[in-house]
């Protein structure tokens, strides 16, 4: 069990501050009540001092946000509660899952994690990194096959594929607990 | 022998010789018929002009998508265009989504009657589902052939789905219910704002694609469970 709350805490929804996303393209599709927003091309997500980079990030949000009727200025229209929240801006919906792929990199101050793929499940509040996972803090580095960070407990668990050993490099004098 | 008409001129209007009398009367009747015809033409031509204009205005308006409602406060026909004050047009796109269009002025060129330049216009376009988009622009070009509306000079967008937008120019496909812009666009919702260089709205708003660079900032729905030991599943 490796406590790494800072690294992932930044991205979880319970820390404040807007989320900023930059990418080459964004494709928003409404499919049976769910909105799928796919950012592609040099995707960078920042929140506070946490940065997430990936080749592609897909955000699944259910459209059951608050009825948009109040947001519409024109009052002439009947204020029907419209299930589809702002299709273009995923922020308007209720996030269920975020999947990042194409070399995922997460950094928060001196903690960095990388992996081939990452996913954030806001229902179970678990962040999972898989494939060539490395977790480093300062000079300490741990590698493994999968890292699971539990936003509830603030604990991260590194798992290694069967047969491989977890490799950790710890440099005395740069303890992570400080 | 001089022709009969010279003879008549020489001998004044009164003395007709028997066998020439029928010829003269014949020509008189012919002349009168001619002038009647001319008089008729004089009346017919303007009438034809008016009728023609009315027909072609109807043709120009009725044909593009057979809008079911057209109203114009006044219109005057100039040599190169028809200027309509306060025109309103409404109709249905494919899939039954309605559209309605209102402008301060519409100028329909006579060279190509399918092109109408609209000034200070506002359009309501049905989107997929029961959503609706209200769009305004300083200028727009309505193309009856392609059923498109090319909006220019500060376009604003409001929708019943909780987001609004701004762009410098947007091309709207009234038949397919789509829209596209190849200049920067900003979309805003209660929780976030998005800037993109290009946007294509397809399938009546069910699919939106932003390209050439996208920036977005939004606030995550505040999470009731702030403390770490929050219940895992939110009600």
Tab-separated table of C-alpha atoms in Angstrom:
chain	number	residue	atom	x	y	z
A	1	UNK	CA	0.000	0.000	0.000
A	2	UNK	CA	1.643	3.197	-1.093
A	3	UNK	CA	-0.124	6.393	0.116
A	4	UNK	CA	-0.107	8.790	-2.852
A	5	UNK	CA	-3.112	10.977	-2.113
A	6	UNK	CA	-1.647	14.155	-3.574
A	7	UNK	CA	-0.979	12.675	-6.951
A	8	UNK	CA	-4.464	11.595	-7.679
A	9	UNK	CA	-6.364	13.673	-5.173
A	10	UNK	CA	-5.981	16.680	-7.459
A	11	UNK	CA	-8.014	15.060	-10.180
A	12	UNK	CA	-10.787	13.749	-8.048
A	13	UNK	CA	-13.871	15.852	-7.918
A	14	UNK	CA	-13.652	16.693	-4.268
A	15	UNK	CA	-10.832	19.135	-4.699
A	16	UNK	CA	-11.935	22.541	-5.904
A	17	UNK	CA	-11.017	24.512	-8.979
A	18	UNK	CA	-12.144	24.206	-12.582
A	19	UNK	CA	-10.835	21.486	-14.805
A	20	UNK	CA	-9.133	22.780	-17.947
A	21	UNK	CA	-8.823	20.576	-20.975
A	22	UNK	CA	-6.896	21.272	-24.158
A	23	UNK	CA	-6.775	19.025	-27.207
A	24	UNK	CA	-6.601	19.058	-30.976
A	25	UNK	CA	-10.186	17.888	-31.364
A	26	UNK	CA	-13.313	17.059	-29.418
A	27	UNK	CA	-16.115	14.843	-30.659
A	28	UNK	CA	-19.349	14.887	-28.640
A	29	UNK	CA	-21.952	12.233	-29.404
A	30	UNK	CA	-25.304	11.658	-27.736
A	31	UNK	CA	-26.074	7.942	-27.631
A	32	UNK	CA	-29.121	6.526	-25.843
A	33	UNK	CA	-29.094	8.985	-23.006
A	34	UNK	CA	-25.344	8.974	-22.580
A	35	UNK	CA	-23.022	11.668	-23.839
A	36	UNK	CA	-19.583	10.554	-24.968
A	37	UNK	CA	-17.021	13.332	-25.329
A	38	UNK	CA	-13.787	12.212	-26.959
A	39	UNK	CA	-10.811	14.518	-26.754
A	40	UNK	CA	-8.040	13.499	-29.111
A	41	UNK	CA	-4.567	14.761	-30.014
A	42	UNK	CA	-2.165	16.033	-27.302
A	43	UNK	CA	-4.816	16.030	-24.637
A	44	UNK	CA	-3.846	17.959	-21.508
A	45	UNK	CA	-6.073	18.128	-18.448
A	46	UNK	CA	-5.087	20.406	-15.611
A	47	UNK	CA	-6.675	21.064	-12.271
A	48	UNK	CA	-4.861	22.996	-9.629
A	49	UNK	CA	-1.303	21.726	-9.777
A	50	UNK	CA	-2.244	18.313	-11.159
A	51	UNK	CA	-1.636	17.641	-14.829
A	52	UNK	CA	-2.871	14.673	-16.832
A	53	UNK	CA	-1.634	14.113	-20.365
A	54	UNK	CA	-2.772	11.419	-22.795
A	55	UNK	CA	-3.219	10.708	-26.491
A	56	UNK	CA	-6.947	10.396	-26.098
A	57	UNK	CA	-9.424	10.990	-23.285
A	58	UNK	CA	-13.025	9.850	-23.429
A	59	UNK	CA	-15.512	11.274	-20.920
A	60	UNK	CA	-18.765	9.377	-20.390
A	61	UNK	CA	-21.440	11.471	-18.791
A	62	UNK	CA	-25.064	10.611	-18.301
A	63	UNK	CA	-27.212	13.451	-19.518
A	64	UNK	CA	-29.334	13.659	-16.378
A	65	UNK	CA	-27.981	17.005	-15.271
A	66	UNK	CA	-30.279	19.628	-13.789
A	67	UNK	CA	-32.962	20.678	-16.258
A	68	UNK	CA	-31.476	23.258	-18.573
A	69	UNK	CA	-34.715	25.215	-18.834
A	70	UNK	CA	-33.609	27.803	-16.305
A	71	UNK	CA	-30.378	28.412	-18.146
A	72	UNK	CA	-32.140	29.315	-21.377
A	73	UNK	CA	-32.649	33.052	-21.423
A	74	UNK	CA	-35.671	33.169	-23.762
A	75	UNK	CA	-38.637	32.682	-21.444
A	76	UNK	CA	-41.055	32.383	-24.319
A	77	UNK	CA	-40.198	28.770	-24.687
A	78	UNK	CA	-42.054	26.331	-22.442
A	79	UNK	CA	-39.600	25.497	-19.679
A	80	UNK	CA	-39.601	21.794	-20.431
A	81	UNK	CA	-37.059	19.956	-18.317
A	82	UNK	CA	-34.681	18.759	-21.004
A	83	UNK	CA	-32.870	15.555	-20.215
A	84	UNK	CA	-29.938	16.238	-22.505
A	85	UNK	CA	-27.772	18.708	-20.701
A	86	UNK	CA	-25.342	20.843	-22.636
A	87	UNK	CA	-24.240	18.378	-25.294
A	88	UNK	CA	-21.226	20.394	-26.243
A	89	UNK	CA	-19.768	20.977	-22.809
A	90	UNK	CA	-19.415	17.662	-20.942
A	91	UNK	CA	-19.113	19.596	-17.697
A	92	UNK	CA	-22.868	20.055	-17.826
A	93	UNK	CA	-23.527	16.326	-17.449
A	94	UNK	CA	-22.926	14.003	-14.546
A	95	UNK	CA	-19.597	12.225	-15.028
A	96	UNK	CA	-19.629	8.507	-14.814
A	97	UNK	CA	-16.298	7.481	-16.320
A	98	UNK	CA	-13.177	8.940	-17.887
A	99	UNK	CA	-10.864	6.725	-19.928
A	100	UNK	CA	-7.439	7.923	-21.009
A	101	UNK	CA	-5.241	6.081	-23.485
A	102	UNK	CA	-2.180	6.620	-25.619
A	103	UNK	CA	0.622	7.073	-22.991
A	104	UNK	CA	-1.023	8.414	-19.863
A	105	UNK	CA	1.042	10.744	-17.691
A	106	UNK	CA	-0.105	12.210	-14.392
A	107	UNK	CA	1.923	14.626	-12.347
A	108	UNK	CA	1.261	16.539	-9.195
A	109	UNK	CA	4.157	18.463	-7.688
A	110	UNK	CA	6.927	15.870	-7.164
A	111	UNK	CA	4.776	12.790	-7.780
A	112	UNK	CA	4.412	11.315	-11.238
A	113	UNK	CA	2.677	8.236	-12.578
A	114	UNK	CA	2.698	6.895	-16.114
A	115	UNK	CA	0.997	3.974	-17.815
A	116	UNK	CA	-0.347	2.850	-21.158
A	117	UNK	CA	-3.968	3.389	-20.136
A	118	UNK	CA	-5.817	5.012	-17.299
A	119	UNK	CA	-9.409	5.238	-16.182
A	120	UNK	CA	-11.298	7.154	-13.539
A	121	UNK	CA	-14.531	5.623	-12.377
A	122	UNK	CA	-16.495	8.251	-10.499
A	123	UNK	CA	-19.055	5.743	-9.280
A	124	UNK	CA	-16.536	3.508	-7.536
A	125	UNK	CA	-14.146	6.479	-7.180
A	126	UNK	CA	-11.195	4.365	-8.336
A	127	UNK	CA	-8.410	5.569	-10.602
A	128	UNK	CA	-6.673	2.722	-12.426
A	129	UNK	CA	-3.477	2.868	-14.453
A	130	UNK	CA	-2.510	-0.195	-16.458
A	131	UNK	CA	0.402	-1.271	-18.672
A	132	UNK	CA	4.054	-0.373	-17.889
A	133	UNK	CA	3.011	1.518	-14.812
A	134	UNK	CA	5.593	3.622	-13.033
A	135	UNK	CA	4.958	5.648	-9.905
A	136	UNK	CA	7.716	7.978	-8.810
A	137	UNK	CA	8.244	10.555	-6.107
A	138	UNK	CA	11.403	12.472	-6.290
A	139	UNK	CA	14.028	9.771	-6.845
A	140	UNK	CA	11.872	6.895	-5.595
A	141	UNK	CA	10.427	4.837	-8.424
A	142	UNK	CA	8.115	1.812	-8.362
A	143	UNK	CA	7.125	-0.070	-11.482
A	144	UNK	CA	4.385	-2.642	-11.970
A	145	UNK	CA	1.611	-3.772	-14.252
A	146	UNK	CA	-1.316	-1.986	-12.638
A	147	UNK	CA	-1.859	0.765	-10.138
A	148	UNK	CA	-5.197	1.317	-8.440
A	149	UNK	CA	-5.778	4.465	-6.445
A	150	UNK	CA	-8.826	4.550	-4.242
A	151	UNK	CA	-10.137	8.118	-3.930
A	152	UNK	CA	-12.126	7.002	-0.892
A	153	UNK	CA	-9.162	5.797	1.127
A	154	UNK	CA	-6.488	7.846	-0.550
A	155	UNK	CA	-4.390	4.722	-0.921
A	156	UNK	CA	-2.705	3.443	-4.063
A	157	UNK	CA	-1.952	-0.220	-4.702
A	158	UNK	CA	0.563	-1.406	-7.268
A	159	UNK	CA	0.108	-4.857	-8.697
A	160	UNK	CA	2.525	-6.777	-10.840
A	161	UNK	CA	1.714	-9.334	-13.451
A	162	UNK	CA	2.095	-12.835	-12.072
A	163	UNK	CA	5.685	-13.962	-12.163
A	164	UNK	CA	7.188	-10.471	-12.317
A	165	UNK	CA	8.407	-8.751	-9.268
A	166	UNK	CA	7.481	-5.270	-8.243
A	167	UNK	CA	10.620	-3.190	-8.639
A	168	UNK	CA	11.113	-0.307	-6.378
A	169	UNK	CA	14.054	2.013	-6.158
A	170	UNK	CA	14.259	3.951	-2.976
A	171	UNK	CA	16.893	6.550	-2.445
A	172	UNK	CA	17.710	7.063	1.210
A	173	UNK	CA	17.211	10.536	2.438
A	174	UNK	CA	14.387	11.331	0.056
A	175	UNK	CA	11.589	9.521	1.919
A	176	UNK	CA	8.185	9.927	0.428
A	177	UNK	CA	6.523	10.377	3.789
A	178	UNK	CA	7.918	13.877	4.329
B	1	UNK	CA	-48.303	56.056	-111.249
B	2	UNK	CA	-47.905	57.283	-107.648
B	3	UNK	CA	-49.191	54.920	-104.988
B	4	UNK	CA	-52.714	55.367	-103.792
B	5	UNK	CA	-51.599	56.945	-100.505
B	6	UNK	CA	-49.715	59.721	-102.359
B	7	UNK	CA	-52.800	60.235	-104.486
B	8	UNK	CA	-54.957	60.573	-101.373
B	9	UNK	CA	-52.523	63.020	-99.856
B	10	UNK	CA	-52.414	65.090	-103.032
B	11	UNK	CA	-56.121	65.295	-103.476
B	12	UNK	CA	-56.913	66.133	-99.842
B	13	UNK	CA	-59.006	63.951	-97.561
B	14	UNK	CA	-62.407	64.418	-99.345
B	15	UNK	CA	-62.441	63.074	-102.913
B	16	UNK	CA	-62.406	59.260	-103.084
B	17	UNK	CA	-62.714	57.496	-106.403
B	18	UNK	CA	-65.158	54.451	-106.258
B	19	UNK	CA	-62.774	51.614	-107.117
B	20	UNK	CA	-60.082	52.983	-104.762
B	21	UNK	CA	-62.604	53.507	-101.956
B	22	UNK	CA	-62.605	49.819	-100.865
B	23	UNK	CA	-58.771	49.793	-100.740
B	24	UNK	CA	-58.667	52.842	-98.504
B	25	UNK	CA	-61.366	51.571	-96.202
B	26	UNK	CA	-59.509	48.292	-95.964
B	27	UNK	CA	-56.327	50.019	-94.970
B	28	UNK	CA	-58.190	52.268	-92.524
B	29	UNK	CA	-59.656	49.247	-90.826
B	30	UNK	CA	-56.230	47.631	-90.770
B	31	UNK	CA	-54.740	50.761	-89.232
B	32	UNK	CA	-57.446	50.868	-86.644
B	33	UNK	CA	-56.938	47.224	-85.881
B	34	UNK	CA	-53.272	47.991	-85.516
B	35	UNK	CA	-53.798	50.802	-83.081
B	36	UNK	CA	-56.228	48.728	-81.099
B	37	UNK	CA	-53.582	46.084	-80.909
B	38	UNK	CA	-51.044	48.629	-79.802
B	39	UNK	CA	-53.427	49.967	-77.212
B	40	UNK	CA	-54.012	46.453	-76.049
B	41	UNK	CA	-50.296	45.852	-75.807
B	42	UNK	CA	-49.852	48.996	-73.798
B	43	UNK	CA	-52.316	47.676	-71.262
B	44	UNK	CA	-51.189	44.073	-71.448
B	45	UNK	CA	-47.466	44.598	-70.945
B	46	UNK	CA	-47.550	46.304	-67.515
B	47	UNK	CA	-50.195	43.821	-66.402
B	48	UNK	CA	-47.987	40.990	-67.614
B	49	UNK	CA	-45.083	42.577	-65.766
B	50	UNK	CA	-47.048	42.689	-62.536
B	51	UNK	CA	-48.442	39.234	-62.896
B	52	UNK	CA	-44.997	37.962	-63.811
B	53	UNK	CA	-43.489	39.476	-60.673
B	54	UNK	CA	-46.148	38.034	-58.429
B	55	UNK	CA	-45.733	34.617	-59.991
B	56	UNK	CA	-42.020	34.601	-59.677
B	57	UNK	CA	-42.067	35.916	-56.116
B	58	UNK	CA	-44.388	33.096	-55.193
B	59	UNK	CA	-42.213	30.713	-57.185
B	60	UNK	CA	-39.088	31.937	-55.449
B	61	UNK	CA	-40.722	31.622	-52.061
B	62	UNK	CA	-42.945	28.681	-52.519
B	63	UNK	CA	-40.490	26.356	-54.088
B	64	UNK	CA	-37.647	26.393	-51.499
B	65	UNK	CA	-38.849	23.700	-49.115
B	66	UNK	CA	-42.417	24.761	-49.493
B	67	UNK	CA	-42.384	26.896	-46.327
B	68	UNK	CA	-45.826	26.701	-44.873
B	69	UNK	CA	-45.871	30.317	-43.675
B	70	UNK	CA	-44.670	33.439	-45.442
B	71	UNK	CA	-45.504	36.973	-44.470
B	72	UNK	CA	-44.027	40.246	-45.635
B	73	UNK	CA	-44.946	43.727	-44.376
B	74	UNK	CA	-44.204	45.414	-47.665
B	75	UNK	CA	-42.064	44.813	-50.685
B	76	UNK	CA	-40.929	46.933	-53.564
B	77	UNK	CA	-39.575	45.758	-56.859
B	78	UNK	CA	-36.395	47.474	-57.953
B	79	UNK	CA	-34.644	46.908	-61.238
B	80	UNK	CA	-32.198	44.377	-59.803
B	81	UNK	CA	-33.859	43.114	-56.657
B	82	UNK	CA	-36.956	42.813	-54.568
B	83	UNK	CA	-36.693	44.379	-51.126
B	84	UNK	CA	-39.034	42.961	-48.506
B	85	UNK	CA	-39.556	44.588	-45.159
B	86	UNK	CA	-40.017	42.417	-42.089
B	87	UNK	CA	-40.257	39.070	-43.883
B	88	UNK	CA	-41.115	35.949	-41.927
B	89	UNK	CA	-40.739	32.443	-43.332
B	90	UNK	CA	-41.377	29.169	-41.531
B	91	UNK	CA	-41.226	25.603	-42.722
B	92	UNK	CA	-40.125	22.102	-41.836
B	93	UNK	CA	-36.796	20.466	-42.284
B	94	UNK	CA	-36.491	16.780	-43.007
B	95	UNK	CA	-37.420	14.733	-39.956
B	96	UNK	CA	-40.187	17.140	-39.136
B	97	UNK	CA	-38.001	19.592	-37.267
B	98	UNK	CA	-39.430	23.061	-37.751
B	99	UNK	CA	-37.539	26.190	-38.675
B	100	UNK	CA	-38.674	29.782	-38.743
B	101	UNK	CA	-36.835	32.813	-40.024
B	102	UNK	CA	-37.455	36.504	-39.408
B	103	UNK	CA	-35.475	39.468	-40.670
B	104	UNK	CA	-35.652	43.239	-40.657
B	105	UNK	CA	-35.146	43.202	-44.418
B	106	UNK	CA	-34.773	40.657	-47.158
B	107	UNK	CA	-33.209	41.518	-50.506
B	108	UNK	CA	-33.842	39.024	-53.254
B	109	UNK	CA	-31.648	39.489	-56.283
B	110	UNK	CA	-33.447	39.142	-59.593
B	111	UNK	CA	-30.354	37.649	-61.175
B	112	UNK	CA	-30.678	34.556	-58.971
B	113	UNK	CA	-34.032	34.465	-57.285
B	114	UNK	CA	-32.950	31.599	-55.046
B	115	UNK	CA	-30.543	33.854	-53.148
B	116	UNK	CA	-31.997	36.120	-50.503
B	117	UNK	CA	-29.811	38.375	-48.364
B	118	UNK	CA	-31.307	38.886	-44.941
B	119	UNK	CA	-30.430	41.687	-42.607
B	120	UNK	CA	-30.723	41.521	-38.809
B	121	UNK	CA	-32.187	38.099	-38.856
B	122	UNK	CA	-33.208	35.616	-36.206
B	123	UNK	CA	-33.862	31.936	-36.892
B	124	UNK	CA	-35.303	29.181	-34.751
B	125	UNK	CA	-34.109	25.749	-35.791
B	126	UNK	CA	-35.399	22.501	-34.335
B	127	UNK	CA	-32.558	20.245	-33.120
B	128	UNK	CA	-32.679	16.541	-32.437
B	129	UNK	CA	-34.921	15.447	-29.588
B	130	UNK	CA	-37.108	18.287	-28.446
B	131	UNK	CA	-34.237	20.755	-28.356
B	132	UNK	CA	-34.398	24.046	-30.156
B	133	UNK	CA	-31.740	26.519	-31.189
B	134	UNK	CA	-32.373	30.236	-31.531
B	135	UNK	CA	-29.804	31.962	-33.719
B	136	UNK	CA	-29.353	35.653	-34.528
B	137	UNK	CA	-26.976	37.373	-36.937
B	138	UNK	CA	-26.436	40.753	-38.496
B	139	UNK	CA	-26.495	39.291	-41.990
B	140	UNK	CA	-27.438	36.004	-43.582
B	141	UNK	CA	-27.689	34.586	-47.070
B	142	UNK	CA	-30.555	32.179	-47.587
B	143	UNK	CA	-30.010	29.764	-50.475
B	144	UNK	CA	-33.266	28.253	-51.604
B	145	UNK	CA	-31.559	25.609	-53.735
B	146	UNK	CA	-29.400	24.112	-51.050
B	147	UNK	CA	-31.718	25.064	-48.198
B	148	UNK	CA	-28.819	26.648	-46.361
B	149	UNK	CA	-28.519	29.795	-44.335
B	150	UNK	CA	-25.023	31.339	-44.323
B	151	UNK	CA	-24.904	33.583	-41.247
B	152	UNK	CA	-22.266	36.272	-40.919
B	153	UNK	CA	-21.227	39.219	-38.746
B	154	UNK	CA	-21.522	38.147	-35.117
B	155	UNK	CA	-23.715	35.144	-34.824
B	156	UNK	CA	-25.231	34.307	-31.445
B	157	UNK	CA	-26.810	30.999	-30.438
B	158	UNK	CA	-29.174	30.214	-27.588
B	159	UNK	CA	-30.706	26.819	-27.037
B	160	UNK	CA	-33.302	25.233	-24.849
B	161	UNK	CA	-30.646	22.688	-23.883
B	162	UNK	CA	-28.848	25.013	-21.556
B	163	UNK	CA	-25.988	26.189	-23.678
B	164	UNK	CA	-25.352	29.293	-25.697
B	165	UNK	CA	-22.727	30.184	-28.244
B	166	UNK	CA	-21.014	32.848	-30.286
B	167	UNK	CA	-19.250	32.707	-33.636
B	168	UNK	CA	-18.316	35.127	-36.377
B	169	UNK	CA	-19.909	33.019	-39.121
B	170	UNK	CA	-22.018	29.849	-39.200
B	171	UNK	CA	-23.436	27.893	-42.134
B	172	UNK	CA	-26.769	26.250	-41.248
B	173	UNK	CA	-28.186	23.307	-43.214
B	174	UNK	CA	-31.906	23.867	-42.760
B	175	UNK	CA	-32.797	20.563	-44.386
B	176	UNK	CA	-30.433	18.329	-42.415
B	177	UNK	CA	-30.629	20.298	-39.175
B	178	UNK	CA	-26.849	20.621	-39.035
B	179	UNK	CA	-24.512	23.605	-38.831
B	180	UNK	CA	-20.822	24.249	-39.323
B	181	UNK	CA	-18.364	27.042	-38.867
B	182	UNK	CA	-14.799	27.420	-40.020
B	183	UNK	CA	-14.026	30.310	-37.771
B	184	UNK	CA	-13.603	30.310	-33.988
B	185	UNK	CA	-16.649	29.445	-31.920
B	186	UNK	CA	-17.390	29.721	-28.222
B	187	UNK	CA	-19.932	27.551	-26.461
B	188	UNK	CA	-20.978	28.199	-22.911
B	189	UNK	CA	-23.073	26.206	-20.499
B	190	UNK	CA	-23.869	26.706	-16.858
B	191	UNK	CA	-20.853	24.628	-15.861
B	192	UNK	CA	-18.286	25.389	-18.471
B	193	UNK	CA	-17.048	27.174	-21.532
B	194	UNK	CA	-15.521	25.751	-24.695
B	195	UNK	CA	-13.489	27.479	-27.394
B	196	UNK	CA	-12.716	25.800	-30.696
B	197	UNK	CA	-11.414	26.863	-34.077
B	198	UNK	CA	-13.863	24.785	-36.095
B	199	UNK	CA	-17.215	23.221	-35.326
B	200	UNK	CA	-19.526	20.852	-37.183
B	201	UNK	CA	-22.960	20.052	-35.784
B	202	UNK	CA	-24.479	16.995	-37.412
B	203	UNK	CA	-27.501	14.771	-36.981
B	204	UNK	CA	-29.573	17.631	-35.668
B	205	UNK	CA	-27.281	18.310	-32.743
B	206	UNK	CA	-26.773	14.664	-31.735
B	207	UNK	CA	-23.130	14.845	-32.830
B	208	UNK	CA	-20.867	17.869	-32.531
B	209	UNK	CA	-17.251	17.865	-33.659
B	210	UNK	CA	-14.754	20.550	-32.745
B	211	UNK	CA	-11.367	20.562	-34.478
B	212	UNK	CA	-8.205	22.584	-35.085
B	213	UNK	CA	-7.655	23.153	-31.404
B	214	UNK	CA	-10.105	22.926	-28.497
B	215	UNK	CA	-9.884	24.570	-25.093
B	216	UNK	CA	-12.399	23.822	-22.433
B	217	UNK	CA	-12.838	24.716	-18.839
B	218	UNK	CA	-15.554	23.360	-16.589
B	219	UNK	CA	-16.381	22.923	-12.956
B	220	UNK	CA	-16.889	19.344	-11.822
B	221	UNK	CA	-20.274	18.894	-10.191
B	222	UNK	CA	-19.311	19.559	-6.550
B	223	UNK	CA	-18.999	16.296	-4.840
B	224	UNK	CA	-21.110	16.044	-1.668
B	225	UNK	CA	-18.610	13.538	-0.345
B	226	UNK	CA	-15.743	15.929	0.414
B	227	UNK	CA	-14.288	13.872	3.218
B	228	UNK	CA	-12.256	10.878	2.138
B	229	UNK	CA	-14.576	8.430	3.828
B	230	UNK	CA	-17.523	9.563	1.715
B	231	UNK	CA	-19.990	6.852	0.730
B	232	UNK	CA	-18.694	5.264	-2.426
B	233	UNK	CA	-21.932	5.433	-4.402
B	234	UNK	CA	-23.662	8.770	-4.667
B	235	UNK	CA	-27.485	8.530	-4.417
